[in-house]
CSV table of C-alpha atoms and ligand atoms in Angstrom, one decimal:
chain,number,residue,atom,x,y,z
A,931,UNK,CA,76.6,116.3,94.5
A,932,UNK,CA,76.4,119.4,96.2
A,933,UNK,CA,79.9,120.8,96.6
A,934,UNK,CA,79.1,124.3,97.3
A,935,UNK,CA,80.9,125.8,100.4
A,936,UNK,CA,82.8,122.5,101.1
A,937,UNK,CA,86.3,122.0,102.3
A,938,UNK,CA,88.8,121.6,99.5
A,939,UNK,CA,91.8,119.5,100.1
A,940,UNK,CA,95.2,121.0,100.2
A,941,UNK,CA,96.6,117.8,98.6
A,942,UNK,CA,96.0,118.5,95.1
A,943,UNK,CA,99.1,119.0,93.1
A,944,UNK,CA,98.5,120.7,89.8
A,945,UNK,CA,100.9,119.6,87.2
A,946,UNK,CA,98.9,120.3,84.2
A,947,UNK,CA,101.3,123.3,82.8
A,948,UNK,CA,104.2,120.7,82.6
A,949,UNK,CA,105.3,119.7,79.2
A,950,UNK,CA,107.4,116.7,78.4
A,951,UNK,CA,110.8,116.7,77.3
A,952,UNK,CA,112.6,113.3,76.2
A,953,UNK,CA,115.8,112.6,77.8
A,954,UNK,CA,116.7,108.9,76.8
A,955,UNK,CA,115.8,105.4,77.7
A,956,UNK,CA,114.3,104.4,81.1
A,957,UNK,CA,111.5,102.6,82.5
A,958,UNK,CA,107.9,103.2,81.5
A,959,UNK,CA,104.8,102.5,83.6
A,960,UNK,CA,103.9,99.7,81.2
A,961,UNK,CA,106.8,97.8,82.4
A,962,UNK,CA,106.1,98.2,86.1
A,963,UNK,CA,104.0,94.8,86.4
A,964,UNK,CA,102.7,95.2,90.1
A,965,UNK,CA,101.5,98.9,89.4
A,966,UNK,CA,99.8,98.0,86.3
A,967,UNK,CA,98.2,95.1,87.7
A,968,UNK,CA,97.0,96.9,90.8
A,969,UNK,CA,96.4,100.2,89.9
A,970,UNK,CA,95.3,100.7,86.5
A,971,UNK,CA,91.8,101.7,86.3
A,972,UNK,CA,89.2,101.1,83.4
A,973,UNK,CA,91.8,99.9,81.1
A,974,UNK,CA,92.6,96.0,80.6
A,975,UNK,CA,96.4,96.2,81.4
A,976,UNK,CA,97.4,93.0,79.7
A,977,UNK,CA,98.3,94.8,76.4
A,978,UNK,CA,100.8,96.7,78.3
A,979,UNK,CA,102.4,93.9,80.2
A,980,UNK,CA,104.1,92.6,77.1
A,981,UNK,CA,105.6,96.2,76.1
A,982,UNK,CA,108.4,98.0,76.6
A,983,UNK,CA,110.4,98.0,79.9
A,984,UNK,CA,112.6,100.2,78.0
A,985,UNK,CA,110.8,103.3,76.7
A,986,UNK,CA,111.8,106.6,76.1
A,987,UNK,CA,112.3,108.4,79.2
A,988,UNK,CA,110.3,111.6,79.7
A,989,UNK,CA,111.4,114.5,82.0
A,990,UNK,CA,108.5,116.8,82.8
A,991,UNK,CA,109.4,120.6,82.7
A,992,UNK,CA,107.5,123.4,84.1
A,993,UNK,CA,106.3,125.5,81.3
A,994,UNK,CA,106.5,129.2,81.3
A,995,UNK,CA,102.8,129.9,81.1
A,996,UNK,CA,100.5,128.6,83.8
A,997,UNK,CA,97.9,126.1,82.6
A,998,UNK,CA,94.9,127.9,80.9
A,999,UNK,CA,91.8,125.9,82.2
A,1000,UNK,CA,88.3,126.3,80.8
A,1001,UNK,CA,85.3,126.9,83.1
A,1002,UNK,CA,84.6,123.2,82.8
A,1003,UNK,CA,88.0,122.2,83.9
A,1004,UNK,CA,87.9,124.6,86.9
A,1005,UNK,CA,84.7,123.0,88.1
A,1006,UNK,CA,86.1,119.6,87.7
A,1007,UNK,CA,89.2,120.8,89.6
A,1008,UNK,CA,87.1,121.8,92.4
A,1009,UNK,CA,84.9,118.8,92.4
A,1010,UNK,CA,88.2,116.7,92.8
A,1011,UNK,CA,89.4,118.7,95.6
A,1012,UNK,CA,86.2,118.6,97.5
A,1013,UNK,CA,85.9,114.7,97.0
A,1014,UNK,CA,89.5,114.2,97.9
A,1015,UNK,CA,88.9,116.2,101.3
A,1016,UNK,CA,85.9,113.9,102.0
A,1017,UNK,CA,88.0,110.9,101.6
A,1018,UNK,CA,90.3,112.2,103.9
A,1019,UNK,CA,87.4,112.8,106.5
A,1020,UNK,CA,86.2,109.4,106.1
A,1021,UNK,CA,89.4,107.4,106.0
A,1022,UNK,CA,90.9,109.6,108.9
A,1023,UNK,CA,88.0,108.5,111.0
A,1024,UNK,CA,87.9,104.8,110.0
A,1025,UNK,CA,91.6,103.6,109.8
A,1026,UNK,CA,92.4,104.8,113.5
A,1027,UNK,CA,89.6,102.0,114.6
A,1028,UNK,CA,92.0,99.4,113.1
A,1029,UNK,CA,95.2,100.9,114.4
A,1030,UNK,CA,96.3,102.4,111.3
A,1031,UNK,CA,97.0,106.2,111.0
A,1032,UNK,CA,95.7,107.5,107.9
A,1033,UNK,CA,98.5,109.4,105.8
A,1034,UNK,CA,96.6,111.5,103.4
A,1035,UNK,CA,97.6,110.8,99.8
A,1036,UNK,CA,98.4,113.7,97.1
A,1037,UNK,CA,96.4,113.9,94.1
A,1038,UNK,CA,98.2,114.8,90.9
A,1039,UNK,CA,96.5,116.6,88.2
A,1040,UNK,CA,98.2,116.1,84.9
A,1041,UNK,CA,97.6,116.6,81.1
A,1042,UNK,CA,99.2,114.3,78.4
A,1043,UNK,CA,101.9,112.8,80.3
A,1044,UNK,CA,103.1,112.6,84.0
A,1045,UNK,CA,106.2,111.2,85.9
A,1046,UNK,CA,105.5,109.4,88.9
A,1047,UNK,CA,107.8,107.3,91.4
A,1048,UNK,CA,106.5,104.3,89.5
A,1049,UNK,CA,107.4,105.6,86.0
A,1050,UNK,CA,106.0,107.6,83.4
A,1051,UNK,CA,102.4,107.5,82.5
A,1052,UNK,CA,100.3,108.9,79.7
A,1053,UNK,CA,96.6,109.6,80.0
A,1054,UNK,CA,95.5,106.9,77.8
A,1055,UNK,CA,96.2,104.6,80.6
A,1056,UNK,CA,93.6,106.1,83.0
A,1057,UNK,CA,93.9,107.1,86.4
A,1058,UNK,CA,96.3,105.4,88.7
A,1059,UNK,CA,97.9,105.2,92.1
A,1060,UNK,CA,101.6,104.8,92.6
A,1061,UNK,CA,102.4,103.1,96.1
A,1062,UNK,CA,106.0,104.3,96.0
A,1063,UNK,CA,105.2,108.0,96.3
A,1064,UNK,CA,101.4,107.5,97.7
A,1065,UNK,CA,100.0,109.6,95.0
A,1066,UNK,CA,96.9,109.2,92.8
A,1067,UNK,CA,97.3,110.5,89.2
A,1068,UNK,CA,94.4,111.9,87.2
A,1069,UNK,CA,94.3,113.4,83.8
A,1070,UNK,CA,90.8,115.0,84.0
A,1071,UNK,CA,90.3,114.4,80.2
A,1072,UNK,CA,89.6,110.8,81.5
A,1073,UNK,CA,86.3,112.0,82.8
A,1074,UNK,CA,85.2,113.0,79.4
A,1075,UNK,CA,86.0,109.4,78.3
A,1076,UNK,CA,84.0,108.0,81.2
A,1077,UNK,CA,81.1,109.9,79.9
A,1078,UNK,CA,81.4,109.7,76.2
A,1079,UNK,CA,83.3,106.1,75.8
A,1080,UNK,CA,82.1,104.3,78.8
A,1081,UNK,CA,78.7,106.0,79.0
A,1082,UNK,CA,79.1,107.0,82.7
A,1083,UNK,CA,78.5,110.8,82.9
A,1084,UNK,CA,77.7,112.8,86.1
A,1085,UNK,CA,79.9,114.2,88.9
A,1086,UNK,CA,79.2,111.3,91.0
A,1087,UNK,CA,80.8,108.9,88.4
A,1088,UNK,CA,83.9,111.2,88.5
A,1089,UNK,CA,83.9,111.0,92.5
A,1090,UNK,CA,83.8,107.1,92.2
A,1091,UNK,CA,87.1,107.1,90.4
A,1092,UNK,CA,88.7,109.1,92.9
A,1093,UNK,CA,87.4,107.1,95.8
A,1094,UNK,CA,88.3,103.9,94.1
A,1095,UNK,CA,92.1,105.3,93.7
A,1096,UNK,CA,92.2,106.4,97.3
A,1097,UNK,CA,91.0,102.7,98.1
A,1098,UNK,CA,94.2,101.5,96.6
A,1099,UNK,CA,96.0,103.9,98.9
A,1100,UNK,CA,94.1,102.4,101.8
A,1101,UNK,CA,95.2,99.0,100.7
A,1102,UNK,CA,98.6,100.4,100.6
A,1103,UNK,CA,98.6,101.7,104.2
A,1104,UNK,CA,97.1,98.6,105.6
A,1105,UNK,CA,99.7,96.2,103.8
A,1106,UNK,CA,97.4,94.5,101.6
A,1107,UNK,CA,98.9,95.8,98.5
A,1108,UNK,CA,102.4,94.6,99.5
A,1109,UNK,CA,101.0,91.0,100.5
A,1110,UNK,CA,99.1,90.7,97.2
A,1111,UNK,CA,102.3,91.8,95.4
A,1112,UNK,CA,104.5,89.3,97.0
A,1113,UNK,CA,101.9,86.5,96.2
A,1114,UNK,CA,101.5,87.3,92.5
A,1115,UNK,CA,105.5,87.1,92.1
A,1116,UNK,CA,105.1,83.4,92.7
A,1117,UNK,CA,101.8,82.7,90.7
A,1118,UNK,CA,100.8,81.8,87.1
A,1119,UNK,CA,99.4,84.8,85.3
A,1120,UNK,CA,95.9,83.5,85.6
A,1121,UNK,CA,96.2,83.2,89.2
A,1122,UNK,CA,97.8,86.6,89.5
A,1123,UNK,CA,94.9,88.1,87.7
A,1124,UNK,CA,92.4,86.5,89.7
A,1125,UNK,CA,94.2,88.0,92.9
A,1126,UNK,CA,94.1,91.4,90.9
A,1127,UNK,CA,90.3,91.2,90.6
A,1128,UNK,CA,90.0,90.8,94.5
A,1129,UNK,CA,92.0,93.8,94.9
A,1130,UNK,CA,90.2,95.9,92.5
A,1131,UNK,CA,87.0,94.9,93.9
A,1132,UNK,CA,88.1,95.7,97.4
A,1133,UNK,CA,88.8,99.1,96.3
A,1134,UNK,CA,85.3,99.4,94.7
A,1135,UNK,CA,84.0,98.5,98.2
A,1136,UNK,CA,86.0,101.0,99.9
A,1137,UNK,CA,84.8,103.6,97.4
A,1138,UNK,CA,81.4,102.5,98.5
A,1139,UNK,CA,82.4,102.8,102.1
A,1140,UNK,CA,83.6,106.4,101.3
A,1141,UNK,CA,79.8,107.3,99.5
A,1142,UNK,CA,78.3,106.1,102.6
A,1143,UNK,CA,80.1,108.3,104.8
A,1144,UNK,CA,79.7,111.3,102.3
A,1145,UNK,CA,76.0,110.8,102.5
A,1146,UNK,CA,75.3,110.0,106.1
A,1147,UNK,CA,77.8,112.3,107.9
A,1148,UNK,CA,78.1,115.3,105.3
A,1149,UNK,CA,75.0,115.0,103.0
A,1150,UNK,CA,77.5,115.4,100.1
A,1151,UNK,CA,74.9,113.2,97.9
A,1152,UNK,CA,72.2,114.2,95.9
A,1153,UNK,CA,69.2,112.1,94.2
A,1154,UNK,CA,70.7,110.1,91.5
A,1155,UNK,CA,74.3,110.2,92.5
A,1156,UNK,CA,74.3,106.5,93.8
A,1157,UNK,CA,72.9,105.5,90.4
A,1158,UNK,CA,75.6,107.3,88.7
A,1159,UNK,CA,78.2,105.6,90.9
A,1160,UNK,CA,76.9,102.3,90.2
A,1161,UNK,CA,76.6,103.0,86.6
A,1162,UNK,CA,80.2,104.0,86.5
A,1163,UNK,CA,81.5,100.9,88.3
A,1164,UNK,CA,79.7,98.7,85.9
A,1165,UNK,CA,80.6,100.7,83.0
A,1166,UNK,CA,84.3,100.1,83.4
A,1167,UNK,CA,84.0,96.3,84.3
A,1168,UNK,CA,86.5,94.1,82.4
A,1169,UNK,CA,83.8,92.3,80.3
A,1170,UNK,CA,82.2,95.5,79.0
A,1171,UNK,CA,85.7,97.0,78.2
A,1172,UNK,CA,86.9,93.8,76.6
A,1173,UNK,CA,83.9,93.7,74.4
A,1174,UNK,CA,84.4,97.3,73.3
A,1175,UNK,CA,88.1,96.7,72.4
A,1176,UNK,CA,88.2,93.0,71.5
A,1177,UNK,CA,84.8,92.2,70.7
A,1178,UNK,CA,84.7,89.3,73.2
A,1179,UNK,CA,84.9,88.3,76.5
A,1180,UNK,CA,88.2,86.6,78.2
A,1181,UNK,CA,87.5,85.8,81.9
A,1182,UNK,CA,91.1,84.8,82.6
A,1183,UNK,CA,92.3,88.1,81.6
A,1184,UNK,CA,90.0,89.9,83.9
A,1185,UNK,CA,91.9,92.1,86.3
A,1186,UNK,CA,89.4,94.5,87.8
A,1187,UNK,CA,86.1,92.3,87.8
A,1188,UNK,CA,83.0,92.1,85.5
A,1189,UNK,CA,80.4,95.0,85.5
A,1190,UNK,CA,78.1,93.0,87.8
A,1191,UNK,CA,81.0,92.5,90.2
A,1192,UNK,CA,82.1,96.0,90.5
A,1193,UNK,CA,78.8,97.5,91.1
A,1194,UNK,CA,77.8,94.7,93.5
A,1195,UNK,CA,81.0,95.4,95.8
A,1196,UNK,CA,80.6,99.1,95.6
A,1197,UNK,CA,77.1,98.9,96.7
A,1198,UNK,CA,78.2,96.5,99.5
A,1199,UNK,CA,80.5,99.0,100.9
A,1200,UNK,CA,77.8,101.7,100.5
A,1201,UNK,CA,75.2,100.0,102.4
A,1202,UNK,CA,77.4,98.8,105.3
A,1203,UNK,CA,79.7,102.0,105.5
A,1204,UNK,CA,82.3,99.6,107.1
A,1205,UNK,CA,85.3,98.2,105.5
A,1206,UNK,CA,84.5,94.9,107.5
A,1207,UNK,CA,82.2,94.0,104.5
A,1208,UNK,CA,85.0,94.5,102.0
A,1209,UNK,CA,87.1,91.3,102.5
A,1210,UNK,CA,87.1,90.1,98.9
A,1211,UNK,CA,90.0,87.9,99.6
A,1212,UNK,CA,88.2,85.4,101.9
A,1213,UNK,CA,84.9,85.8,99.9
A,1214,UNK,CA,84.1,82.3,98.2
A,1215,UNK,CA,82.1,84.1,95.7
A,1216,UNK,CA,83.1,87.4,94.1
B,1256,ZN,ZN1,91.8,100.0,90.7
């Protein structure tokens, strides 16, 4: 991606200097079922569902010294702000065509732990979107995981992560997230998982819609970027992650979709450039 001279979003909230202080017992992110199911990215959330609705509550405190970032982290922060700005352009233009005003989400950078309106999260859970405060949370160390553990390096792979989480924000704005949540409460775990997959694949498709606009309207993409994005989408497919973590694939426990599905829906959005093609909920075949 060529981000030189691009607008940077003013919606980035840098909380990397904050340190956790334990204050007692409260709700952890792992206990908030709907959030885990809908918003966790790149990690099979099932192991978290059984754990702790009671976890130590963590209060974040501003540390006296500002966060010292490396040159690489500064670059990542810039990339993040440029990509977020570009998603603002894209969805700010698209959603009004559907009668929905685009409310720009905040993006919180954190390191280690973070407190969201949905509970306390740690970086190991991966980037997520909290519908209650309409914020995307990212510990930039995930980008390193993405490159090393998941074999998806590159700036566009990182951009795809942001665009996917912003996709969840769009789902929240148009009311899909709430509808799905309501249905899931009355479903068997397997059916609820199947619905989560549709939700996640739609966020992938929305990420593709963004990539289309970034490329077409603003020439943000360079050669090789699309491949990086497709590679990232398939690298974090449930089947690949399950194989890595449990040594076998359990389709019933899929909540994000297989590698092939994720890459395919991303490409669908990318080629069409409109969310009209992203109706994963009525698609007979995912
Ligand atoms: Zn997601």
